[in-house]
Amino acid sequence: MSTQAVRAHPGFADFRQRHLTDMIVELETCRAQTPLMIEAQHQVIGRLIVGLHCASRHDQPQTWATIARLQTVVARCGLASARSVSEIVARLRTRGLVDTPRSPTDGRVRLLRPSIILVDHDRRFLSALLGGLTEIFTDGRYDAIAAGEPLAHARYRAAWAARAEETVEPFRWNAPMRLLYRRGAGMPLLFTILRDQYAQGRCELGFGELGERLGVSRTQVRGILEAGRSEGLFEFSRIGGGPIATRRMCDAFDELLSACAVAYTAILEDAESTRGRMSSS
């Protein structure tokens, strides 16, 4: 299915609204349980660690989840420097989200092993991220992931780690989404504004209320929205109420959502091809 077909699908509006709602709920849960994972780079690197771990084989050293392999994948995606990756892994380890045991077959090598907390977080996140696609793909292909089944999650993450660059690509050519992705709470802020705007016509939350909901300062919210307004992505009402996402912002989000849906589905097909060959990690 093409991006155009996804956007034209009669279930697209329901997919978008469910995606926004599910992601907001997951981010609120994350803020309460694993707040470090709200930040975008920590999110991606944590998920790559899970994926590389799921794809590793004890008898195949080239598949092991190591810091060097992680740095290679992150560099290929253009997400962070090798030094930044090492610093983020150290923070994840300090918070008990990642362990770095020595390989049982080669003591010189330290492996990256996600904790149960990180795996559970990632399984919930993946369910929120992809669950809405059941509104478009009604053949059941996304049901297991939407339900948070551990084996479906492990298969998908292993396949995703091998093709992570494809899910980053839509951000590279989508300047509005790239701007928000790089601004700390930018994506959660957008989810909140769009969810309310599509559900009730507009977001009624002011800067302070948005900050409270997202766990950031009013100043940070204003800074993100001012940066977006300078690019024609948001407007501020003169009669009260919250910020308004412009048509350009809404179109950019729909473009991203449809492009990611295509990439996610290609990865799911790869994951399904490993059915029967992969055991739960």
PDB file of C-alpha atoms in Angstrom:
ATOM      1  CA  MET A   1       0.000   0.000   0.000  1.00  0.00           C
ATOM      2  CA  SER A   2       1.361   3.440  -0.960  1.00  0.00           C
ATOM      3  CA  THR A   3       1.386   6.543   1.238  1.00  0.00           C
ATOM      4  CA  GLN A   4      -1.343   8.019  -0.978  1.00  0.00           C
ATOM      5  CA  ALA A   5      -3.486   4.921  -0.495  1.00  0.00           C
ATOM      6  CA  VAL A   6      -3.022   5.087   3.279  1.00  0.00           C
ATOM      7  CA  ARG A   7      -4.156   8.738   3.400  1.00  0.00           C
ATOM      8  CA  ALA A   8      -7.099   8.029   1.102  1.00  0.00           C
ATOM      9  CA  HIS A   9      -8.242   5.015   3.121  1.00  0.00           C
ATOM     10  CA  PRO A  10     -11.664   5.532   4.758  1.00  0.00           C
ATOM     11  CA  GLY A  11     -10.182   4.409   8.069  1.00  0.00           C
ATOM     12  CA  PHE A  12      -7.352   6.973   8.041  1.00  0.00           C
ATOM     13  CA  ALA A  13      -9.084   9.529  10.293  1.00  0.00           C
ATOM     14  CA  ASP A  14      -9.836   6.813  12.871  1.00  0.00           C
ATOM     15  CA  PHE A  15      -6.245   5.564  12.594  1.00  0.00           C
ATOM     16  CA  ARG A  16      -4.896   9.069  13.199  1.00  0.00           C
ATOM     17  CA  GLN A  17      -7.123   9.744  16.205  1.00  0.00           C
ATOM     18  CA  ARG A  18      -6.392   6.384  17.803  1.00  0.00           C
ATOM     19  CA  HIS A  19      -2.665   6.873  17.185  1.00  0.00           C
ATOM     20  CA  LEU A  20      -2.732  10.291  18.859  1.00  0.00           C
ATOM     21  CA  THR A  21      -4.758   9.047  21.833  1.00  0.00           C
ATOM     22  CA  ASP A  22      -2.708   5.875  22.337  1.00  0.00           C
ATOM     23  CA  MET A  23       0.585   7.760  22.118  1.00  0.00           C
ATOM     24  CA  ILE A  24      -0.553  10.367  24.661  1.00  0.00           C
ATOM     25  CA  VAL A  25      -1.621   7.625  27.095  1.00  0.00           C
ATOM     26  CA  GLU A  26       1.692   5.803  26.632  1.00  0.00           C
ATOM     27  CA  LEU A  27       3.725   8.981  27.111  1.00  0.00           C
ATOM     28  CA  GLU A  28       1.836   9.729  30.334  1.00  0.00           C
ATOM     29  CA  THR A  29       2.581   6.197  31.553  1.00  0.00           C
ATOM     30  CA  CYS A  30       6.205   6.609  30.507  1.00  0.00           C
ATOM     31  CA  ARG A  31       6.505   9.905  32.402  1.00  0.00           C
ATOM     32  CA  ALA A  32       5.313   8.158  35.556  1.00  0.00           C
ATOM     33  CA  GLN A  33       7.383   4.969  35.203  1.00  0.00           C
ATOM     34  CA  THR A  34      10.380   5.548  32.896  1.00  0.00           C
ATOM     35  CA  PRO A  35      10.694   9.354  32.445  1.00  0.00           C
ATOM     36  CA  LEU A  36      14.131   9.078  30.845  1.00  0.00           C
ATOM     37  CA  MET A  37      12.499   7.403  27.827  1.00  0.00           C
ATOM     38  CA  ILE A  38      10.404  10.456  26.916  1.00  0.00           C
ATOM     39  CA  GLU A  39      13.407  12.197  25.327  1.00  0.00           C
ATOM     40  CA  ALA A  40      13.614  11.370  21.604  1.00  0.00           C
ATOM     41  CA  GLN A  41      17.224  10.126  21.400  1.00  0.00           C
ATOM     42  CA  HIS A  42      16.829   7.967  24.502  1.00  0.00           C
ATOM     43  CA  GLN A  43      13.677   6.498  22.946  1.00  0.00           C
ATOM     44  CA  VAL A  44      15.333   5.493  19.689  1.00  0.00           C
ATOM     45  CA  ILE A  45      18.528   4.153  21.245  1.00  0.00           C
ATOM     46  CA  GLY A  46      16.592   2.205  23.879  1.00  0.00           C
ATOM     47  CA  ARG A  47      14.479   0.625  21.152  1.00  0.00           C
ATOM     48  CA  LEU A  48      17.516  -0.207  19.063  1.00  0.00           C
ATOM     49  CA  ILE A  49      19.055  -1.978  22.051  1.00  0.00           C
ATOM     50  CA  VAL A  50      15.881  -4.045  22.399  1.00  0.00           C
ATOM     51  CA  GLY A  51      15.865  -4.790  18.667  1.00  0.00           C
ATOM     52  CA  LEU A  52      19.540  -5.745  18.456  1.00  0.00           C
ATOM     53  CA  HIS A  53      19.118  -7.967  21.513  1.00  0.00           C
ATOM     54  CA  CYS A  54      16.089  -9.700  19.965  1.00  0.00           C
ATOM     55  CA  ALA A  55      17.998 -10.299  16.715  1.00  0.00           C
ATOM     56  CA  SER A  56      21.192 -11.632  18.332  1.00  0.00           C
ATOM     57  CA  ARG A  57      22.261 -15.293  18.200  1.00  0.00           C
ATOM     58  CA  HIS A  58      24.668 -16.802  20.723  1.00  0.00           C
ATOM     59  CA  ASP A  59      26.532 -18.765  18.043  1.00  0.00           C
ATOM     60  CA  GLN A  60      26.829 -15.813  15.631  1.00  0.00           C
ATOM     61  CA  PRO A  61      29.109 -13.082  17.074  1.00  0.00           C
ATOM     62  CA  GLN A  62      28.371 -10.766  14.151  1.00  0.00           C
ATOM     63  CA  THR A  63      24.765 -10.518  15.409  1.00  0.00           C
ATOM     64  CA  TRP A  64      25.593  -9.700  19.032  1.00  0.00           C
ATOM     65  CA  ALA A  65      24.129  -6.528  20.521  1.00  0.00           C
ATOM     66  CA  THR A  66      27.284  -4.539  21.291  1.00  0.00           C
ATOM     67  CA  ILE A  67      27.977  -0.842  21.720  1.00  0.00           C
ATOM     68  CA  ALA A  68      29.929  -0.858  18.434  1.00  0.00           C
ATOM     69  CA  ARG A  69      26.995  -2.333  16.493  1.00  0.00           C
ATOM     70  CA  LEU A  70      24.622   0.133  18.133  1.00  0.00           C
ATOM     71  CA  GLN A  71      26.881   3.045  17.193  1.00  0.00           C
ATOM     72  CA  THR A  72      27.032   1.806  13.590  1.00  0.00           C
ATOM     73  CA  VAL A  73      23.235   1.617  13.273  1.00  0.00           C
ATOM     74  CA  VAL A  74      22.723   5.015  14.922  1.00  0.00           C
ATOM     75  CA  ALA A  75      25.334   6.615  12.640  1.00  0.00           C
ATOM     76  CA  ARG A  76      23.656   5.093   9.583  1.00  0.00           C
ATOM     77  CA  CYS A  77      20.392   6.690  10.682  1.00  0.00           C
ATOM     78  CA  GLY A  78      22.129  10.033  11.286  1.00  0.00           C
ATOM     79  CA  LEU A  79      20.718  10.247  14.804  1.00  0.00           C
ATOM     80  CA  ALA A  80      23.703  10.825  17.093  1.00  0.00           C
ATOM     81  CA  SER A  81      27.485  10.676  17.366  1.00  0.00           C
ATOM     82  CA  ALA A  82      29.306   7.654  18.774  1.00  0.00           C
ATOM     83  CA  ARG A  83      30.105   9.669  21.897  1.00  0.00           C
ATOM     84  CA  SER A  84      26.451  10.607  22.412  1.00  0.00           C
ATOM     85  CA  VAL A  85      25.443   6.963  22.037  1.00  0.00           C
ATOM     86  CA  SER A  86      27.933   5.937  24.731  1.00  0.00           C
ATOM     87  CA  GLU A  87      26.644   8.673  27.060  1.00  0.00           C
ATOM     88  CA  ILE A  88      23.014   7.657  26.535  1.00  0.00           C
ATOM     89  CA  VAL A  89      23.812   3.976  27.122  1.00  0.00           C
ATOM     90  CA  ALA A  90      25.556   4.984  30.365  1.00  0.00           C
ATOM     91  CA  ARG A  91      22.449   6.885  31.507  1.00  0.00           C
ATOM     92  CA  LEU A  92      20.185   3.961  30.600  1.00  0.00           C
ATOM     93  CA  ARG A  93      22.465   1.655  32.557  1.00  0.00           C
ATOM     94  CA  THR A  94      22.484   3.973  35.588  1.00  0.00           C
ATOM     95  CA  ARG A  95      18.670   3.946  35.603  1.00  0.00           C
ATOM     96  CA  GLY A  96      18.561   0.149  35.479  1.00  0.00           C
ATOM     97  CA  LEU A  97      17.175   0.001  31.941  1.00  0.00           C
ATOM     98  CA  VAL A  98      20.213  -1.638  30.308  1.00  0.00           C
ATOM     99  CA  ASP A  99      22.863  -4.062  31.527  1.00  0.00           C
ATOM    100  CA  THR A 100      26.262  -4.700  29.913  1.00  0.00           C
ATOM    101  CA  PRO A 101      27.314  -8.265  30.800  1.00  0.00           C
ATOM    102  CA  ARG A 102      30.341  -9.940  29.271  1.00  0.00           C
ATOM    103  CA  SER A 103      29.646 -12.434  26.505  1.00  0.00           C
ATOM    104  CA  PRO A 104      29.563 -15.987  27.916  1.00  0.00           C
ATOM    105  CA  THR A 105      31.610 -17.183  24.936  1.00  0.00           C
ATOM    106  CA  ASP A 106      34.023 -14.243  24.600  1.00  0.00           C
ATOM    107  CA  GLY A 107      34.815 -12.410  27.819  1.00  0.00           C
ATOM    108  CA  ARG A 108      36.446  -9.542  25.932  1.00  0.00           C
ATOM    109  CA  VAL A 109      33.071  -8.442  24.571  1.00  0.00           C
ATOM    110  CA  ARG A 110      30.389  -6.632  26.549  1.00  0.00           C
ATOM    111  CA  LEU A 111      26.823  -7.088  25.354  1.00  0.00           C
ATOM    112  CA  LEU A 112      23.880  -4.704  25.593  1.00  0.00           C
ATOM    113  CA  ARG A 113      21.006  -6.394  27.381  1.00  0.00           C
ATOM    114  CA  PRO A 114      17.725  -4.522  27.967  1.00  0.00           C
ATOM    115  CA  SER A 115      16.139  -4.924  31.373  1.00  0.00           C
ATOM    116  CA  ILE A 116      12.652  -6.330  31.815  1.00  0.00           C
ATOM    117  CA  ILE A 117      11.519  -2.762  32.568  1.00  0.00           C
ATOM    118  CA  LEU A 118      12.816  -1.504  29.207  1.00  0.00           C
ATOM    119  CA  VAL A 119      11.377  -4.463  27.277  1.00  0.00           C
ATOM    120  CA  ASP A 120       7.961  -4.003  28.913  1.00  0.00           C
ATOM    121  CA  HIS A 121       8.081  -0.275  28.187  1.00  0.00           C
ATOM    122  CA  ASP A 122       8.992  -0.923  24.562  1.00  0.00           C
ATOM    123  CA  ARG A 123       6.233  -3.498  24.140  1.00  0.00           C
ATOM    124  CA  ARG A 124       3.659  -0.980  25.402  1.00  0.00           C
ATOM    125  CA  PHE A 125       5.122   1.727  23.195  1.00  0.00           C
ATOM    126  CA  LEU A 126       5.037  -0.468  20.088  1.00  0.00           C
ATOM    127  CA  SER A 127       1.419  -1.372  20.796  1.00  0.00           C
ATOM    128  CA  ALA A 128       0.559   2.347  21.037  1.00  0.00           C
ATOM    129  CA  LEU A 129       2.595   3.212  17.949  1.00  0.00           C
ATOM    130  CA  LEU A 130       1.163   0.526  15.671  1.00  0.00           C
ATOM    131  CA  GLY A 131      -2.161  -0.427  17.248  1.00  0.00           C
ATOM    132  CA  GLY A 132      -4.074   2.214  15.294  1.00  0.00           C
ATOM    133  CA  LEU A 133      -3.096   0.515  12.033  1.00  0.00           C
ATOM    134  CA  THR A 134      -5.790  -2.067  12.764  1.00  0.00           C
ATOM    135  CA  GLU A 135      -8.184   0.650  11.538  1.00  0.00           C
ATOM    136  CA  ILE A 136      -6.605   0.410   8.068  1.00  0.00           C
ATOM    137  CA  PHE A 137      -5.329  -3.156   7.925  1.00  0.00           C
ATOM    138  CA  THR A 138      -8.376  -5.112   9.046  1.00  0.00           C
ATOM    139  CA  ASP A 139      -6.941  -8.519   8.118  1.00  0.00           C
ATOM    140  CA  GLY A 140      -5.511  -9.100  11.585  1.00  0.00           C
ATOM    141  CA  ARG A 141      -1.847  -8.584  10.716  1.00  0.00           C
ATOM    142  CA  TYR A 142      -1.380  -5.985  13.477  1.00  0.00           C
ATOM    143  CA  ASP A 143      -3.581  -7.640  16.095  1.00  0.00           C
ATOM    144  CA  ALA A 144      -0.792  -9.460  17.972  1.00  0.00           C
ATOM    145  CA  ILE A 145       1.364  -6.335  18.255  1.00  0.00           C
ATOM    146  CA  ALA A 146      -1.632  -4.212  19.261  1.00  0.00           C
ATOM    147  CA  ALA A 147      -2.338  -6.770  22.000  1.00  0.00           C
ATOM    148  CA  GLY A 148       1.271  -6.571  23.208  1.00  0.00           C
ATOM    149  CA  GLU A 149       2.103 -10.244  22.590  1.00  0.00           C
ATOM    150  CA  PRO A 150       5.766 -10.786  23.596  1.00  0.00           C
ATOM    151  CA  LEU A 151       6.798 -12.982  20.657  1.00  0.00           C
ATOM    152  CA  ALA A 152       5.192 -10.658  18.091  1.00  0.00           C
ATOM    153  CA  HIS A 153       7.009  -7.748  19.739  1.00  0.00           C
ATOM    154  CA  ALA A 154      10.371  -9.562  19.680  1.00  0.00           C
ATOM    155  CA  ARG A 155      10.007 -10.546  16.015  1.00  0.00           C
ATOM    156  CA  TYR A 156       9.043  -7.026  15.000  1.00  0.00           C
ATOM    157  CA  ARG A 157      11.820  -5.309  16.939  1.00  0.00           C
ATOM    158  CA  ALA A 158      14.453  -7.659  15.485  1.00  0.00           C
ATOM    159  CA  ALA A 159      13.248  -6.863  11.959  1.00  0.00           C
ATOM    160  CA  TRP A 160      12.998  -3.146  12.766  1.00  0.00           C
ATOM    161  CA  ALA A 161      16.586  -2.964  14.021  1.00  0.00           C
ATOM    162  CA  ALA A 162      17.768  -4.189  10.611  1.00  0.00           C
ATOM    163  CA  ARG A 163      15.698  -1.525   8.804  1.00  0.00           C
ATOM    164  CA  ALA A 164      15.600   1.317  11.344  1.00  0.00           C
ATOM    165  CA  GLU A 165      16.871   3.817   8.792  1.00  0.00           C
ATOM    166  CA  GLU A 166      13.635   3.446   6.806  1.00  0.00           C
ATOM    167  CA  THR A 167      11.543   4.678   9.738  1.00  0.00           C
ATOM    168  CA  VAL A 168      13.835   7.685  10.203  1.00  0.00           C
ATOM    169  CA  GLU A 169      13.756   8.625   6.514  1.00  0.00           C
ATOM    170  CA  PRO A 170      10.274  10.275   6.608  1.00  0.00           C
ATOM    171  CA  PHE A 171      11.608  12.817   9.128  1.00  0.00           C
ATOM    172  CA  ARG A 172      14.476  13.800   6.824  1.00  0.00           C
ATOM    173  CA  TRP A 173      12.280  15.234   4.092  1.00  0.00           C
ATOM    174  CA  ASN A 174       9.486  16.442   6.403  1.00  0.00           C
ATOM    175  CA  ALA A 175      10.900  19.709   7.780  1.00  0.00           C
ATOM    176  CA  PRO A 176       7.965  20.562  10.118  1.00  0.00           C
ATOM    177  CA  MET A 177       8.093  17.162  11.801  1.00  0.00           C
ATOM    178  CA  ARG A 178      11.880  17.239  11.996  1.00  0.00           C
ATOM    179  CA  LEU A 179      11.718  20.592  13.799  1.00  0.00           C
ATOM    180  CA  LEU A 180       9.353  19.228  16.458  1.00  0.00           C
ATOM    181  CA  TYR A 181      11.161  15.897  16.793  1.00  0.00           C
ATOM    182  CA  ARG A 182      14.358  17.720  17.735  1.00  0.00           C
ATOM    183  CA  ARG A 183      12.688  19.965  20.318  1.00  0.00           C
ATOM    184  CA  GLY A 184      12.466  17.803  23.446  1.00  0.00           C
ATOM    185  CA  ALA A 185       8.734  17.670  24.208  1.00  0.00           C
ATOM    186  CA  GLY A 186       7.846  18.748  20.662  1.00  0.00           C
ATOM    187  CA  MET A 187       6.185  15.506  19.580  1.00  0.00           C
ATOM    188  CA  PRO A 188       4.107  14.958  22.761  1.00  0.00           C
ATOM    189  CA  LEU A 189       3.025  18.598  22.522  1.00  0.00           C
ATOM    190  CA  LEU A 190       1.905  18.120  18.926  1.00  0.00           C
ATOM    191  CA  PHE A 191       0.029  14.914  19.794  1.00  0.00           C
ATOM    192  CA  THR A 192      -1.910  16.744  22.515  1.00  0.00           C
ATOM    193  CA  ILE A 193      -2.818  19.727  20.336  1.00  0.00           C
ATOM    194  CA  LEU A 194      -3.860  17.606  17.343  1.00  0.00           C
ATOM    195  CA  ARG A 195      -5.817  15.102  19.415  1.00  0.00           C
ATOM    196  CA  ASP A 196      -7.972  17.857  20.905  1.00  0.00           C
ATOM    197  CA  GLN A 197      -8.189  19.806  17.657  1.00  0.00           C
ATOM    198  CA  TYR A 198      -9.496  16.824  15.686  1.00  0.00           C
ATOM    199  CA  ALA A 199     -11.799  15.637  18.486  1.00  0.00           C
ATOM    200  CA  GLN A 200     -13.368  18.943  19.554  1.00  0.00           C
ATOM    201  CA  GLY A 201     -12.393  21.546  16.969  1.00  0.00           C
ATOM    202  CA  ARG A 202      -9.533  23.110  18.933  1.00  0.00           C
ATOM    203  CA  CYS A 203      -7.184  22.646  21.875  1.00  0.00           C
ATOM    204  CA  GLU A 204      -8.410  24.648  24.872  1.00  0.00           C
ATOM    205  CA  LEU A 205      -5.234  24.233  26.942  1.00  0.00           C
ATOM    206  CA  GLY A 206      -2.973  27.229  27.505  1.00  0.00           C
ATOM    207  CA  PHE A 207       0.828  27.102  27.662  1.00  0.00           C
ATOM    208  CA  GLY A 208       0.880  26.460  31.409  1.00  0.00           C
ATOM    209  CA  GLU A 209      -1.729  23.700  31.228  1.00  0.00           C
ATOM    210  CA  LEU A 210       0.097  22.028  28.345  1.00  0.00           C
ATOM    211  CA  GLY A 211       3.337  22.195  30.311  1.00  0.00           C
ATOM    212  CA  GLU A 212       1.696  20.624  33.361  1.00  0.00           C
ATOM    213  CA  ARG A 213       0.274  17.810  31.280  1.00  0.00           C
ATOM    214  CA  LEU A 214       3.614  17.102  29.604  1.00  0.00           C
ATOM    215  CA  GLY A 215       5.798  17.585  32.660  1.00  0.00           C
ATOM    216  CA  VAL A 216       7.737  20.524  31.210  1.00  0.00           C
ATOM    217  CA  SER A 217       7.807  24.249  31.906  1.00  0.00           C
ATOM    218  CA  ARG A 218       5.474  26.852  30.428  1.00  0.00           C
ATOM    219  CA  THR A 219       8.578  28.515  28.992  1.00  0.00           C
ATOM    220  CA  GLN A 220       9.577  25.324  27.164  1.00  0.00           C
ATOM    221  CA  VAL A 221       6.095  24.960  25.683  1.00  0.00           C
ATOM    222  CA  ARG A 222       6.123  28.575  24.522  1.00  0.00           C
ATOM    223  CA  GLY A 223       9.593  28.144  23.000  1.00  0.00           C
ATOM    224  CA  ILE A 224       8.521  25.113  20.957  1.00  0.00           C
ATOM    225  CA  LEU A 225       5.328  26.776  19.764  1.00  0.00           C
ATOM    226  CA  GLU A 226       7.061  30.063  18.931  1.00  0.00           C
ATOM    227  CA  ALA A 227       9.605  28.148  16.831  1.00  0.00           C
ATOM    228  CA  GLY A 228       6.722  26.407  15.090  1.00  0.00           C
ATOM    229  CA  ARG A 229       4.787  29.635  14.577  1.00  0.00           C
ATOM    230  CA  SER A 230       7.791  31.200  12.839  1.00  0.00           C
ATOM    231  CA  GLU A 231       7.560  28.340  10.316  1.00  0.00           C
ATOM    232  CA  GLY A 232       3.801  28.685   9.843  1.00  0.00           C
ATOM    233  CA  LEU A 233       2.963  25.558  11.857  1.00  0.00           C
ATOM    234  CA  PHE A 234       0.962  27.080  14.727  1.00  0.00           C
ATOM    235  CA  GLU A 235      -1.251  30.081  15.371  1.00  0.00           C
ATOM    236  CA  PHE A 236      -2.139  31.670  18.701  1.00  0.00           C
ATOM    237  CA  SER A 237      -5.739  32.684  19.291  1.00  0.00           C
ATOM    238  CA  ARG A 238      -6.442  36.282  20.313  1.00  0.00           C
ATOM    239  CA  ILE A 239      -9.613  35.302  22.149  1.00  0.00           C
ATOM    240  CA  GLY A 240      -8.192  32.756  24.557  1.00  0.00           C
ATOM    241  CA  GLY A 241      -7.866  29.012  24.361  1.00  0.00           C
ATOM    242  CA  GLY A 242      -4.883  27.031  23.222  1.00  0.00           C
ATOM    243  CA  PRO A 243      -2.603  27.032  20.170  1.00  0.00           C
ATOM    244  CA  ILE A 244      -3.948  26.008  16.781  1.00  0.00           C
ATOM    245  CA  ALA A 245      -2.129  23.654  14.415  1.00  0.00           C
ATOM    246  CA  THR A 246      -2.236  25.175  10.920  1.00  0.00           C
ATOM    247  CA  ARG A 247      -3.148  23.320   7.755  1.00  0.00           C
ATOM    248  CA  ARG A 248       0.566  23.043   6.958  1.00  0.00           C
ATOM    249  CA  MET A 249       1.194  21.369  10.318  1.00  0.00           C
ATOM    250  CA  CYS A 250      -1.742  18.991   9.925  1.00  0.00           C
ATOM    251  CA  ASP A 251      -0.676  18.014   6.407  1.00  0.00           C
ATOM    252  CA  ALA A 252       2.911  17.428   7.546  1.00  0.00           C
ATOM    253  CA  PHE A 253       1.708  15.127  10.317  1.00  0.00           C
ATOM    254  CA  ASP A 254      -0.543  13.177   7.943  1.00  0.00           C
ATOM    255  CA  GLU A 255       2.339  12.811   5.488  1.00  0.00           C
ATOM    256  CA  LEU A 256       4.573  11.478   8.237  1.00  0.00           C
ATOM    257  CA  LEU A 257       1.917   9.116   9.565  1.00  0.00           C
ATOM    258  CA  SER A 258       1.198   7.627   6.136  1.00  0.00           C
ATOM    259  CA  ALA A 259       4.899   7.274   5.230  1.00  0.00           C
ATOM    260  CA  CYS A 260       5.634   5.575   8.536  1.00  0.00           C
ATOM    261  CA  ALA A 261       2.643   3.251   8.075  1.00  0.00           C
ATOM    262  CA  VAL A 262       4.148   2.027   4.801  1.00  0.00           C
ATOM    263  CA  ALA A 263       7.581   1.520   6.402  1.00  0.00           C
ATOM    264  CA  TYR A 264       6.107  -0.220   9.458  1.00  0.00           C
ATOM    265  CA  THR A 265       4.139  -2.617   7.263  1.00  0.00           C
ATOM    266  CA  ALA A 266       7.203  -3.563   5.210  1.00  0.00           C
ATOM    267  CA  ILE A 267       9.036  -4.311   8.460  1.00  0.00           C
ATOM    268  CA  LEU A 268       6.082  -6.351   9.721  1.00  0.00           C
ATOM    269  CA  GLU A 269       6.298  -8.512   6.600  1.00  0.00           C
ATOM    270  CA  ASP A 270       9.965  -9.175   7.378  1.00  0.00           C
ATOM    271  CA  ALA A 271       9.073  -9.990  10.975  1.00  0.00           C
ATOM    272  CA  GLU A 272       6.381 -12.436   9.919  1.00  0.00           C
ATOM    273  CA  SER A 273       8.877 -14.241   7.682  1.00  0.00           C
ATOM    274  CA  THR A 274      10.798 -15.251  10.843  1.00  0.00           C
ATOM    275  CA  ARG A 275       7.741 -16.889  12.423  1.00  0.00           C
ATOM    276  CA  GLY A 276       8.689 -20.331  13.671  1.00  0.00           C
ATOM    277  CA  ARG A 277      12.427 -19.570  13.570  1.00  0.00           C
ATOM    278  CA  MET A 278      12.534 -17.210  16.512  1.00  0.00           C
ATOM    279  CA  SER A 279      11.828 -17.945  20.144  1.00  0.00           C
ATOM    280  CA  SER A 280      10.805 -15.374  22.726  1.00  0.00           C
ATOM    281  CA  SER A 281      13.758 -13.519  24.237  1.00  0.00           C
TER     282      SER A 281
END
